């Protein structure tokens, strides 16, 4: 049996050094494969849905992806440093009990993006098959498409990291080539001078531009909780710059599906504007596509649905097993969450029509995840990248104490920065027609939730570290960066159970 088809047995415990054979290139494949899908192309269509011109849309996407990638890149370091996922690593800054914040954030993010991936890919597959071979577009055919994707994704995730890596090796090249083929298919009627509905001189321009940039930024930010799931297989002494460059390169690669979505959305707006008015980009794309491109559309749907779904659901199972380590293995937790997510997909799509609501939910989750990421990154910098990986596993082993015990397993410096930052960020969210927070209109209709929550988390966390210094035991020989040192010993470990 090859390594790719052997079921992975590791959970969130520290991966032994002799089992870490992954490279930054593997990390690149997993990130890029997970984002090189129709779901990202749909995000690329939003500048047109917001009324922007093609040129303004390009700049909004580039700005959003670039800023999001810079924030995301350091999140790939924790897995290599500690040999575990990012939620467990967050125990160094939130406490070994407070790390459950990261676990639930990644759980909710994964279910939301897994559902969106299955819905968008299933709709594209059935819509393409309808025009290609006359397959009727009914609840039955849609249900079969959703079920096919969901079960295939679940099987890949149960087998684990190596099988996922093999799937994404194929997905990276296949999806990229198909998207580039799509750009060729639409090159003739494409007009780079598409003006949009909102010009620079109009008052609504900046609200639309910033809204489109923030949606593009949400794509890289959504990976923040999951990078450790994959980078934990990278040897700990791998140069940090190589890991971060792999993350940055993967996000740069997502410009392929982003620009595919933007370019084709301008054509839908020109040739079939009723679809743009109905916010139905996928339907509009199928309506204007040449017949020969339907098969590539179906292939993009299948490959993209597989790669995005696996990167989301794998992290979900890993996190759930870390919360209940004595009850569930990684494979068992993945199966349980996968079945629950499949039920959610069918109920949400056919009983309640929650697709738009889940899109909103995903944005709100990202608003809560981004300040958590800022605290993690600042903590990494303050600690000079120094961690006691074994002490991070206290929760998993059912022990007490260790360097990250703080106050009964909670570090109120990290939690005290995250809770108000996430709450205020949610108040400033402005998604017209979907969700507008109580402070969402203060910036003239511009969604400033992410800049506010990111800056607030940074200021609060550094202030709390300065006012309430952490014990000296959490730092390495060089001591902390930027803040004063407090000399306290770490509580001794105990196997009496978690309080």
Short mmCIF file of C-alpha atoms in Angstrom, two decimals:
data_model
loop_
_atom_site.label_atom_id
_atom_site.label_comp_id
_atom_site.label_asym_id
_atom_site.label_seq_id
_atom_site.Cartn_x
_atom_site.Cartn_y
_atom_site.Cartn_z
CA UNK A 1 0.00 0.00 0.00
CA UNK A 2 1.45 3.39 -0.98
CA UNK A 3 1.74 6.24 1.50
CA UNK A 4 -0.91 8.19 -0.43
CA UNK A 5 -3.59 5.52 0.10
CA UNK A 6 -2.72 4.61 3.70
CA UNK A 7 -5.12 6.12 6.25
CA UNK A 8 -3.35 8.81 8.28
CA UNK A 9 -3.12 7.93 11.98
CA UNK A 10 -1.73 11.21 13.36
CA UNK A 11 -4.07 13.59 15.15
CA UNK A 12 -3.01 16.88 16.74
CA UNK A 13 -0.18 15.34 18.75
CA UNK A 14 3.26 16.58 17.78
CA UNK A 15 4.42 14.98 14.52
CA UNK A 16 7.77 13.17 15.11
CA UNK A 17 10.70 14.68 13.27
CA UNK A 18 11.29 11.47 11.30
CA UNK A 19 7.74 11.65 9.90
CA UNK A 20 8.06 15.19 8.56
CA UNK A 21 8.84 14.78 4.89
CA UNK A 22 6.76 17.58 3.38
CA UNK A 23 8.27 20.64 1.70
CA UNK A 24 7.19 24.25 1.18
CA UNK A 25 6.27 23.21 -2.38
CA UNK A 26 3.76 20.74 -0.92
CA UNK A 27 2.31 23.56 1.20
CA UNK A 28 2.04 25.68 -1.97
CA UNK A 29 0.12 22.91 -3.75
CA UNK A 30 -2.37 22.47 -0.91
CA UNK A 31 -3.09 26.19 -0.53
CA UNK A 32 -3.26 26.92 -4.24
CA UNK A 33 -5.25 23.77 -4.98
CA UNK A 34 -7.75 24.68 -2.29
CA UNK A 35 -8.30 28.16 -3.73
CA UNK A 36 -8.05 27.43 -7.47
CA UNK A 37 -11.79 26.80 -7.83
CA UNK A 38 -15.12 28.18 -8.93
CA UNK A 39 -15.66 29.56 -5.45
CA UNK A 40 -12.68 31.91 -5.98
CA UNK A 41 -13.92 32.78 -9.48
CA UNK A 42 -17.25 33.74 -7.91
CA UNK A 43 -15.38 36.09 -5.54
CA UNK A 44 -13.68 37.55 -8.62
CA UNK A 45 -17.07 38.43 -10.08
CA UNK A 46 -18.05 40.65 -7.14
CA UNK A 47 -16.38 43.86 -8.41
CA UNK A 48 -18.74 43.69 -11.42
CA UNK A 49 -21.70 42.84 -9.18
CA UNK A 50 -20.79 45.95 -7.16
CA UNK A 51 -20.79 48.06 -10.35
CA UNK A 52 -17.04 48.61 -10.77
CA UNK A 53 -15.22 48.86 -14.09
CA UNK A 54 -12.84 46.13 -15.22
CA UNK A 55 -9.76 48.23 -14.37
CA UNK A 56 -11.07 49.14 -10.92
CA UNK A 57 -11.96 45.51 -10.33
CA UNK A 58 -8.41 44.40 -11.17
CA UNK A 59 -6.92 46.85 -8.67
CA UNK A 60 -9.44 45.91 -5.98
CA UNK A 61 -8.61 42.21 -6.38
CA UNK A 62 -4.85 42.77 -6.42
CA UNK A 63 -5.05 44.99 -3.33
CA UNK A 64 -7.22 42.54 -1.40
CA UNK A 65 -5.18 39.46 -2.28
CA UNK A 66 -1.86 41.20 -1.56
CA UNK A 67 -2.88 42.50 1.87
CA UNK A 68 -4.52 39.20 2.80
CA UNK A 69 -1.47 37.21 1.66
CA UNK A 70 0.90 39.33 3.77
CA UNK A 71 -1.28 38.74 6.84
CA UNK A 72 -1.58 35.03 6.06
CA UNK A 73 2.08 34.20 5.33
CA UNK A 74 3.35 33.96 8.97
CA UNK A 75 0.49 31.58 9.85
CA UNK A 76 2.33 28.86 7.92
CA UNK A 77 5.21 28.91 10.42
CA UNK A 78 3.42 27.53 13.48
CA UNK A 79 2.94 24.02 12.07
CA UNK A 80 6.63 23.59 11.25
CA UNK A 81 7.72 25.03 14.61
CA UNK A 82 5.38 22.96 16.80
CA UNK A 83 4.46 19.92 14.69
CA UNK A 84 0.75 20.45 15.25
CA UNK A 85 -2.14 22.49 13.86
CA UNK A 86 -2.62 26.21 14.42
CA UNK A 87 -5.45 25.84 16.92
CA UNK A 88 -3.23 23.83 19.26
CA UNK A 89 -0.34 26.25 18.68
CA UNK A 90 -2.63 29.12 19.67
CA UNK A 91 -2.55 27.72 23.22
CA UNK A 92 0.80 29.50 23.59
CA UNK A 93 -1.01 32.85 23.35
CA UNK A 94 -4.55 32.06 24.50
CA UNK A 95 -3.79 29.33 27.06
CA UNK A 96 -4.14 25.58 26.67
CA UNK A 97 -7.89 25.90 27.33
CA UNK A 98 -8.24 29.18 25.41
CA UNK A 99 -7.03 27.41 22.26
CA UNK A 100 -10.61 26.16 21.83
CA UNK A 101 -11.32 29.61 20.31
CA UNK A 102 -9.12 28.70 17.35
CA UNK A 103 -10.66 25.23 17.12
CA UNK A 104 -14.21 26.52 16.87
CA UNK A 105 -13.27 29.32 14.46
CA UNK A 106 -11.64 26.81 12.12
CA UNK A 107 -14.57 24.42 12.54
CA UNK A 108 -17.15 27.05 11.56
CA UNK A 109 -15.00 28.39 8.71
CA UNK A 110 -14.45 24.92 7.30
CA UNK A 111 -18.13 23.95 7.32
CA UNK A 112 -19.12 27.26 5.69
CA UNK A 113 -16.51 27.14 2.91
CA UNK A 114 -17.01 23.40 2.36
CA UNK A 115 -20.73 24.04 1.85
CA UNK A 116 -20.12 26.97 -0.51
CA UNK A 117 -17.65 24.88 -2.51
CA UNK A 118 -20.06 21.95 -2.89
CA UNK A 119 -22.96 24.23 -3.83
CA UNK A 120 -21.08 26.28 -6.43
CA UNK A 121 -19.34 23.27 -7.99
CA UNK A 122 -22.53 21.20 -8.03
CA UNK A 123 -24.51 24.01 -9.68
CA UNK A 124 -21.80 24.50 -12.32
CA UNK A 125 -21.57 20.77 -13.06
CA UNK A 126 -25.32 20.29 -13.48
CA UNK A 127 -25.72 23.53 -15.45
CA UNK A 128 -22.93 22.53 -17.83
CA UNK A 129 -24.32 19.02 -18.26
CA UNK A 130 -27.75 20.48 -19.00
CA UNK A 131 -26.50 22.34 -22.06
CA UNK A 132 -23.97 19.69 -23.05
CA UNK A 133 -26.12 16.53 -22.92
CA UNK A 134 -29.57 17.84 -21.97
CA UNK A 135 -29.43 16.68 -18.34
CA UNK A 136 -32.47 18.15 -16.56
CA UNK A 137 -31.65 20.67 -13.81
CA UNK A 138 -33.82 19.40 -10.97
CA UNK A 139 -33.54 18.89 -7.23
CA UNK A 140 -32.71 15.25 -7.96
CA UNK A 141 -29.77 15.98 -10.29
CA UNK A 142 -28.50 18.79 -8.05
CA UNK A 143 -28.77 16.50 -5.03
CA UNK A 144 -26.82 13.76 -6.82
CA UNK A 145 -24.09 16.25 -7.78
CA UNK A 146 -23.83 17.59 -4.22
CA UNK A 147 -23.76 14.07 -2.83
CA UNK A 148 -21.04 12.99 -5.27
CA UNK A 149 -18.78 15.87 -4.30
CA UNK A 150 -19.39 15.53 -0.60
CA UNK A 151 -18.74 11.78 -0.46
CA UNK A 152 -15.60 12.00 -2.60
CA UNK A 153 -14.25 14.80 -0.43
CA UNK A 154 -15.04 12.85 2.74
CA UNK A 155 -13.18 9.77 1.48
CA UNK A 156 -10.08 11.82 0.59
CA UNK A 157 -10.10 13.53 4.01
CA UNK A 158 -10.41 10.25 5.90
CA UNK A 159 -7.32 8.93 4.11
CA UNK A 160 -5.54 12.10 5.21
CA UNK A 161 -2.62 14.33 4.37
CA UNK A 162 -0.76 12.22 1.79
CA UNK A 163 -3.86 11.45 -0.26
CA UNK A 164 -4.91 15.11 -0.07
CA UNK A 165 -1.48 16.11 -1.32
CA UNK A 166 -1.76 13.70 -4.26
CA UNK A 167 -5.21 15.07 -5.18
CA UNK A 168 -3.97 18.66 -5.01
CA UNK A 169 -0.92 17.92 -7.13
CA UNK A 170 -3.37 17.10 -9.92
CA UNK A 171 -5.77 19.92 -9.06
CA UNK A 172 -3.16 22.69 -9.20
CA UNK A 173 -2.15 22.03 -12.79
CA UNK A 174 -5.49 20.84 -14.13
CA UNK A 175 -7.55 23.74 -12.76
CA UNK A 176 -4.95 26.31 -13.81
CA UNK A 177 -4.86 25.01 -17.37
CA UNK A 178 -8.66 24.90 -17.56
CA UNK A 179 -9.00 28.46 -16.25
CA UNK A 180 -6.40 29.66 -18.76
CA UNK A 181 -8.31 27.78 -21.47
CA UNK A 182 -11.40 29.68 -20.32
CA UNK A 183 -9.62 33.00 -20.74
CA UNK A 184 -8.82 31.93 -24.31
CA UNK A 185 -12.45 30.91 -24.87
CA UNK A 186 -13.72 34.38 -23.96
CA UNK A 187 -10.84 36.43 -25.38
CA UNK A 188 -12.75 37.42 -28.52
CA UNK A 189 -15.73 39.27 -27.01
CA UNK A 190 -13.81 40.49 -23.94
CA UNK A 191 -13.59 44.29 -23.55
CA UNK A 192 -10.92 45.60 -21.17
CA UNK A 193 -12.64 49.01 -21.29
CA UNK A 194 -15.80 47.74 -19.60
CA UNK A 195 -16.96 50.80 -17.66
CA UNK A 196 -19.26 49.32 -15.04
CA UNK A 197 -22.13 51.16 -13.37
CA UNK A 198 -20.13 53.22 -10.85
CA UNK A 199 -17.40 55.61 -12.00
CA UNK A 200 -14.62 57.13 -9.93
CA UNK A 201 -16.47 60.45 -9.74
CA UNK A 202 -19.63 58.94 -8.25
CA UNK A 203 -20.12 58.88 -4.46
CA UNK A 204 -20.61 55.11 -4.26
CA UNK A 205 -17.31 54.24 -5.95
CA UNK A 206 -15.09 53.92 -2.90
CA UNK A 207 -17.66 51.91 -0.96
CA UNK A 208 -17.84 49.45 -3.88
CA UNK A 209 -14.06 49.40 -4.37
CA UNK A 210 -13.24 48.76 -0.70
CA UNK A 211 -16.06 46.21 -0.44
CA UNK A 212 -14.64 44.29 -3.42
CA UNK A 213 -11.09 44.48 -2.01
CA UNK A 214 -12.24 43.19 1.38
CA UNK A 215 -14.06 40.27 -0.24
CA UNK A 216 -10.88 39.40 -2.16
CA UNK A 217 -8.92 39.74 1.08
CA UNK A 218 -11.28 37.34 2.83
CA UNK A 219 -10.08 34.51 0.60
CA UNK A 220 -6.47 34.37 1.89
CA UNK A 221 -7.55 35.27 5.44
CA UNK A 222 -9.93 32.27 5.46
CA UNK A 223 -6.89 29.95 5.27
CA UNK A 224 -5.34 31.32 8.47
CA UNK A 225 -6.69 28.69 10.83
CA UNK A 226 -5.76 25.79 8.52
CA UNK A 227 -2.14 26.33 7.44
CA UNK A 228 -0.78 24.42 10.43
CA UNK A 229 -2.83 21.38 9.37
CA UNK A 230 -0.45 20.98 6.43
CA UNK A 231 2.78 22.74 7.49
CA UNK A 232 3.08 20.46 10.56
CA UNK A 233 4.61 17.89 8.20
CA UNK A 234 7.39 20.32 7.20
CA UNK A 235 10.68 19.82 9.13
CA UNK A 236 11.07 22.34 11.96
CA UNK A 237 14.43 23.66 10.70
CA UNK A 238 13.10 24.60 7.25
CA UNK A 239 13.96 28.27 6.61
CA UNK A 240 11.02 30.46 7.60
CA UNK A 241 11.31 32.58 4.47
CA UNK A 242 10.75 29.50 2.27
CA UNK A 243 7.51 28.65 4.08
CA UNK A 244 6.22 32.21 3.86
CA UNK A 245 7.23 32.49 0.21
CA UNK A 246 5.24 29.32 -0.51
CA UNK A 247 2.16 30.92 1.09
CA UNK A 248 2.66 34.19 -0.81
CA UNK A 249 3.21 32.36 -4.12
CA UNK A 250 0.05 30.29 -3.62
CA UNK A 251 -2.01 33.41 -3.04
CA UNK A 252 -0.44 35.10 -6.08
CA UNK A 253 -1.54 32.04 -8.06
CA UNK A 254 -5.16 32.63 -7.03
CA UNK A 255 -5.16 35.67 -9.33
CA UNK A 256 -5.83 33.12 -12.12
CA UNK A 257 -9.34 32.17 -10.91
CA UNK A 258 -9.95 35.69 -9.56
CA UNK A 259 -9.26 37.29 -12.94
CA UNK A 260 -11.18 34.54 -14.75
CA UNK A 261 -14.19 35.46 -12.61
CA UNK A 262 -13.71 39.19 -13.19
CA UNK A 263 -13.22 38.92 -16.96
CA UNK A 264 -16.17 36.61 -17.51
CA UNK A 265 -18.39 38.67 -15.19
CA UNK A 266 -17.87 41.70 -17.44
CA UNK A 267 -19.06 39.59 -20.38
CA UNK A 268 -22.10 38.37 -18.44
CA UNK A 269 -22.90 41.99 -17.55
CA UNK A 270 -22.72 42.96 -21.23
CA UNK A 271 -24.38 39.94 -22.86
CA UNK A 272 -26.76 38.63 -20.19
CA UNK A 273 -27.26 41.46 -17.65
CA UNK A 274 -30.28 39.75 -16.10
CA UNK A 275 -27.94 37.28 -14.42
CA UNK A 276 -25.87 40.06 -12.86
CA UNK A 277 -29.05 41.73 -11.62
CA UNK A 278 -30.00 38.42 -10.01
CA UNK A 279 -26.47 37.97 -8.55
CA UNK A 280 -26.23 34.67 -10.47
CA UNK A 281 -22.71 34.68 -11.88
CA UNK A 282 -22.47 30.90 -12.45
CA UNK A 283 -25.75 30.84 -14.36
CA UNK A 284 -24.63 33.79 -16.46
CA UNK A 285 -21.28 32.15 -17.21
CA UNK A 286 -22.99 29.02 -18.49
CA UNK A 287 -25.40 31.10 -20.55
CA UNK A 288 -22.64 32.90 -22.48
CA UNK A 289 -20.08 30.06 -22.70
CA UNK A 290 -19.31 28.52 -26.11
CA UNK A 291 -20.55 24.93 -26.33
CA UNK A 292 -17.04 23.45 -26.49
CA UNK A 293 -16.20 24.99 -23.12
CA UNK A 294 -18.93 23.13 -21.19
CA UNK A 295 -16.77 20.05 -20.67
CA UNK A 296 -13.92 22.15 -19.18
CA UNK A 297 -16.52 23.86 -16.97
CA UNK A 298 -17.62 20.47 -15.66
CA UNK A 299 -14.00 19.44 -15.07
CA UNK A 300 -13.27 22.67 -13.18
CA UNK A 301 -16.35 22.00 -11.07
CA UNK A 302 -15.25 18.44 -10.19
CA UNK A 303 -11.57 19.20 -9.60
CA UNK A 304 -12.21 22.48 -7.81
CA UNK A 305 -14.90 21.02 -5.59
CA UNK A 306 -12.56 18.20 -4.58
CA UNK A 307 -9.55 20.39 -3.75
CA UNK A 308 -11.43 23.11 -1.86
CA UNK A 309 -13.61 20.64 0.00
CA UNK A 310 -10.68 18.52 1.16
CA UNK A 311 -8.64 21.46 2.46
CA UNK A 312 -11.66 22.66 4.46
CA UNK A 313 -13.01 19.36 5.79
CA UNK A 314 -9.62 17.87 6.69
CA UNK A 315 -8.93 20.70 9.14
CA UNK A 316 -12.42 20.31 10.61
CA UNK A 317 -11.89 16.67 11.50
CA UNK A 318 -8.43 17.38 12.88
CA UNK A 319 -9.73 20.14 15.15
CA UNK A 320 -12.70 18.13 16.38
CA UNK A 321 -10.43 15.23 17.33
CA UNK A 322 -8.24 17.70 19.24
CA UNK A 323 -11.20 18.90 21.32
CA UNK A 324 -12.23 15.35 22.26
CA UNK A 325 -8.94 13.43 22.01
CA UNK A 326 -10.09 10.56 24.21
CA UNK A 327 -13.33 9.98 22.31
CA UNK A 328 -12.42 10.34 18.62
CA UNK A 329 -9.51 9.68 16.31
CA UNK A 330 -8.80 12.04 13.43
CA UNK A 331 -10.48 9.71 10.93
CA UNK A 332 -13.50 9.17 13.20
CA UNK A 333 -13.93 12.89 13.83
CA UNK A 334 -13.62 13.58 10.11
CA UNK A 335 -16.34 11.03 9.36
CA UNK A 336 -18.65 12.48 12.02
CA UNK A 337 -18.20 16.10 10.93
CA UNK A 338 -18.36 15.12 7.26
CA UNK A 339 -21.73 13.42 7.68
CA UNK A 340 -23.03 16.41 9.65
CA UNK A 341 -21.74 18.82 6.99
CA UNK A 342 -23.38 16.81 4.21
CA UNK A 343 -26.70 16.94 6.09
CA UNK A 344 -26.23 20.71 6.50
CA UNK A 345 -25.58 21.07 2.76
CA UNK A 346 -28.78 19.29 1.76
CA UNK A 347 -31.01 20.90 4.39
CA UNK A 348 -29.61 24.36 3.73
CA UNK A 349 -29.89 24.08 -0.06
CA UNK A 350 -33.31 22.44 -0.42
CA UNK A 351 -35.21 23.18 2.79
CA UNK A 352 -34.15 26.72 3.70
CA UNK A 353 -32.20 28.07 0.68
CA UNK A 354 -29.38 29.28 2.93
CA UNK A 355 -26.76 29.78 0.21
CA UNK A 356 -26.67 33.58 0.52
CA UNK A 357 -26.91 33.35 4.30
CA UNK A 358 -23.90 31.03 4.43
CA UNK A 359 -21.98 33.45 2.18
CA UNK A 360 -22.68 36.15 4.75
CA UNK A 361 -21.82 33.76 7.56
CA UNK A 362 -18.45 33.06 5.94
CA UNK A 363 -17.61 36.79 5.81
CA UNK A 364 -18.60 37.19 9.47
CA UNK A 365 -16.39 34.24 10.45
CA UNK A 366 -13.44 35.82 8.63
CA UNK A 367 -14.10 39.04 10.57
CA UNK A 368 -13.72 37.05 13.79
CA UNK A 369 -10.75 34.99 12.58
CA UNK A 370 -8.58 37.91 11.41
CA UNK A 371 -7.96 39.43 14.89
CA UNK A 372 -7.13 35.93 16.16
CA UNK A 373 -4.50 35.72 13.41
CA UNK A 374 -3.05 39.13 14.33
CA UNK A 375 -2.64 38.05 17.96
CA UNK A 376 -0.96 34.82 16.86
CA UNK A 377 1.47 36.66 14.55
CA UNK A 378 2.36 39.33 17.11
CA UNK A 379 2.83 36.61 19.70
CA UNK A 380 5.18 34.81 17.31
CA UNK A 381 7.22 37.99 16.87
CA UNK A 382 7.31 38.86 20.59
CA UNK A 383 8.38 35.29 21.45
CA UNK A 384 11.02 35.39 18.66
CA UNK A 385 9.51 32.19 17.25
CA UNK A 386 10.38 30.25 20.41
CA UNK A 387 7.85 27.63 21.61
CA UNK A 388 7.81 24.65 23.97
CA UNK A 389 5.93 22.28 21.66
CA UNK A 390 5.42 19.56 24.29
CA UNK A 391 3.65 21.96 26.68
CA UNK A 392 1.13 22.81 23.96
CA UNK A 393 -0.21 19.24 24.21
CA UNK A 394 -1.39 19.58 27.85
CA UNK A 395 -5.08 19.78 26.82
CA UNK A 396 -4.74 16.79 24.48
CA UNK A 397 -3.14 14.62 27.17
CA UNK A 398 -5.66 15.60 29.86
CA UNK A 399 -3.00 17.22 32.09
CA UNK A 400 -2.69 20.47 33.99
CA UNK A 401 0.15 22.97 34.23
CA UNK A 402 3.03 23.64 31.90
CA UNK A 403 4.35 26.90 30.54
CA UNK A 404 1.06 27.79 28.85
CA UNK A 405 -1.25 27.12 31.81
CA UNK A 406 -1.45 30.85 32.76
CA UNK A 407 -4.72 31.32 34.75
CA UNK A 408 -6.26 27.82 34.90
CA UNK A 409 -5.51 27.25 31.23
CA UNK A 410 -6.64 30.68 29.99
CA UNK A 411 -4.41 33.56 28.90
CA UNK A 412 -6.50 36.70 29.25
CA UNK A 413 -3.97 38.81 27.37
CA UNK A 414 -4.82 37.09 24.10
CA UNK A 415 -8.49 36.61 24.91
CA UNK A 416 -8.79 40.18 26.20
CA UNK A 417 -7.57 41.48 22.85
CA UNK A 418 -9.57 39.07 20.68
CA UNK A 419 -13.03 39.33 22.25
CA UNK A 420 -13.52 43.13 21.96
CA UNK A 421 -11.76 43.28 18.56
CA UNK A 422 -14.01 40.61 17.05
CA UNK A 423 -17.13 42.19 18.60
CA UNK A 424 -16.33 45.68 17.31
CA UNK A 425 -15.38 44.28 13.89
CA UNK A 426 -18.79 42.62 13.59
CA UNK A 427 -20.46 45.92 14.46
CA UNK A 428 -18.75 47.63 11.49
CA UNK A 429 -19.61 44.96 8.87
CA UNK A 430 -21.59 46.41 5.96
CA UNK A 431 -22.89 43.86 3.43
CA UNK A 432 -25.90 45.61 1.81
CA UNK A 433 -28.91 43.34 1.54
CA UNK A 434 -27.26 40.69 3.73
CA UNK A 435 -25.85 42.00 7.02
CA UNK A 436 -25.21 45.54 8.24
CA UNK A 437 -23.84 45.89 11.77
CA UNK A 438 -25.08 48.60 14.16
CA UNK A 439 -22.05 50.76 13.24
CA UNK A 440 -21.91 49.68 9.61
CA UNK A 441 -23.09 53.01 8.20
CA UNK A 442 -20.61 55.23 10.08
CA UNK A 443 -18.11 55.19 7.21
CA UNK A 444 -20.59 56.30 4.55
CA UNK A 445 -21.56 52.78 3.52
CA UNK A 446 -17.95 51.56 3.30
CA UNK A 447 -17.20 48.26 5.06
CA UNK A 448 -14.27 49.06 7.34
CA UNK A 449 -14.72 46.04 9.62
CA UNK A 450 -11.45 44.28 8.76
CA UNK A 451 -9.12 47.32 9.08
CA UNK A 452 -10.73 48.20 12.41
CA UNK A 453 -10.66 44.71 13.89
CA UNK A 454 -7.06 44.09 12.74
CA UNK A 455 -5.69 47.36 14.13
CA UNK A 456 -7.69 47.08 17.36
CA UNK A 457 -6.42 43.55 18.01
CA UNK A 458 -2.81 44.64 17.46
CA UNK A 459 -3.02 47.66 19.77
CA UNK A 460 -4.91 45.87 22.54
CA UNK A 461 -2.69 42.78 22.54
CA UNK A 462 0.59 44.72 22.69
CA UNK A 463 -0.86 46.97 25.39
CA UNK A 464 -1.95 43.99 27.50
CA UNK A 465 1.45 42.32 27.10
CA UNK A 466 3.10 45.53 28.30
CA UNK A 467 0.73 46.13 31.24
CA UNK A 468 0.58 42.47 32.33
CA UNK A 469 3.88 40.83 31.35
CA UNK A 470 3.83 37.10 30.70
CA UNK A 471 5.98 34.70 32.76
CA UNK A 472 9.63 34.47 31.73
CA UNK A 473 9.19 30.72 31.21
CA UNK A 474 7.31 31.21 27.93
CA UNK A 475 10.31 32.91 26.31
CA UNK A 476 13.56 31.55 25.00
CA UNK A 477 17.10 32.53 26.06
CA UNK A 478 16.94 35.79 24.10
CA UNK A 479 13.85 36.94 26.01
CA UNK A 480 10.87 38.83 24.57
CA UNK A 481 10.91 41.44 21.86
CA UNK A 482 9.40 44.91 22.57
CA UNK A 483 8.12 44.24 26.11
CA UNK A 484 9.54 43.88 29.64
CA UNK A 485 10.16 40.50 31.23
CA UNK A 486 8.38 39.01 34.24
CA UNK A 487 10.27 36.34 36.18
CA UNK A 488 7.88 33.53 37.15
CA UNK A 489 8.31 29.79 36.97
CA UNK A 490 5.91 27.61 34.99
CA UNK A 491 3.43 25.51 36.98
CA UNK A 492 4.41 21.86 37.17
CA UNK A 493 2.53 19.38 34.99
CA UNK A 494 -0.09 17.15 36.55
CA UNK A 495 -1.95 14.18 35.07
CA UNK A 496 -4.92 14.59 37.43
CA UNK A 497 -7.16 15.70 34.59
CA UNK A 498 -8.26 19.05 33.21
CA UNK A 499 -9.89 21.39 35.68
#
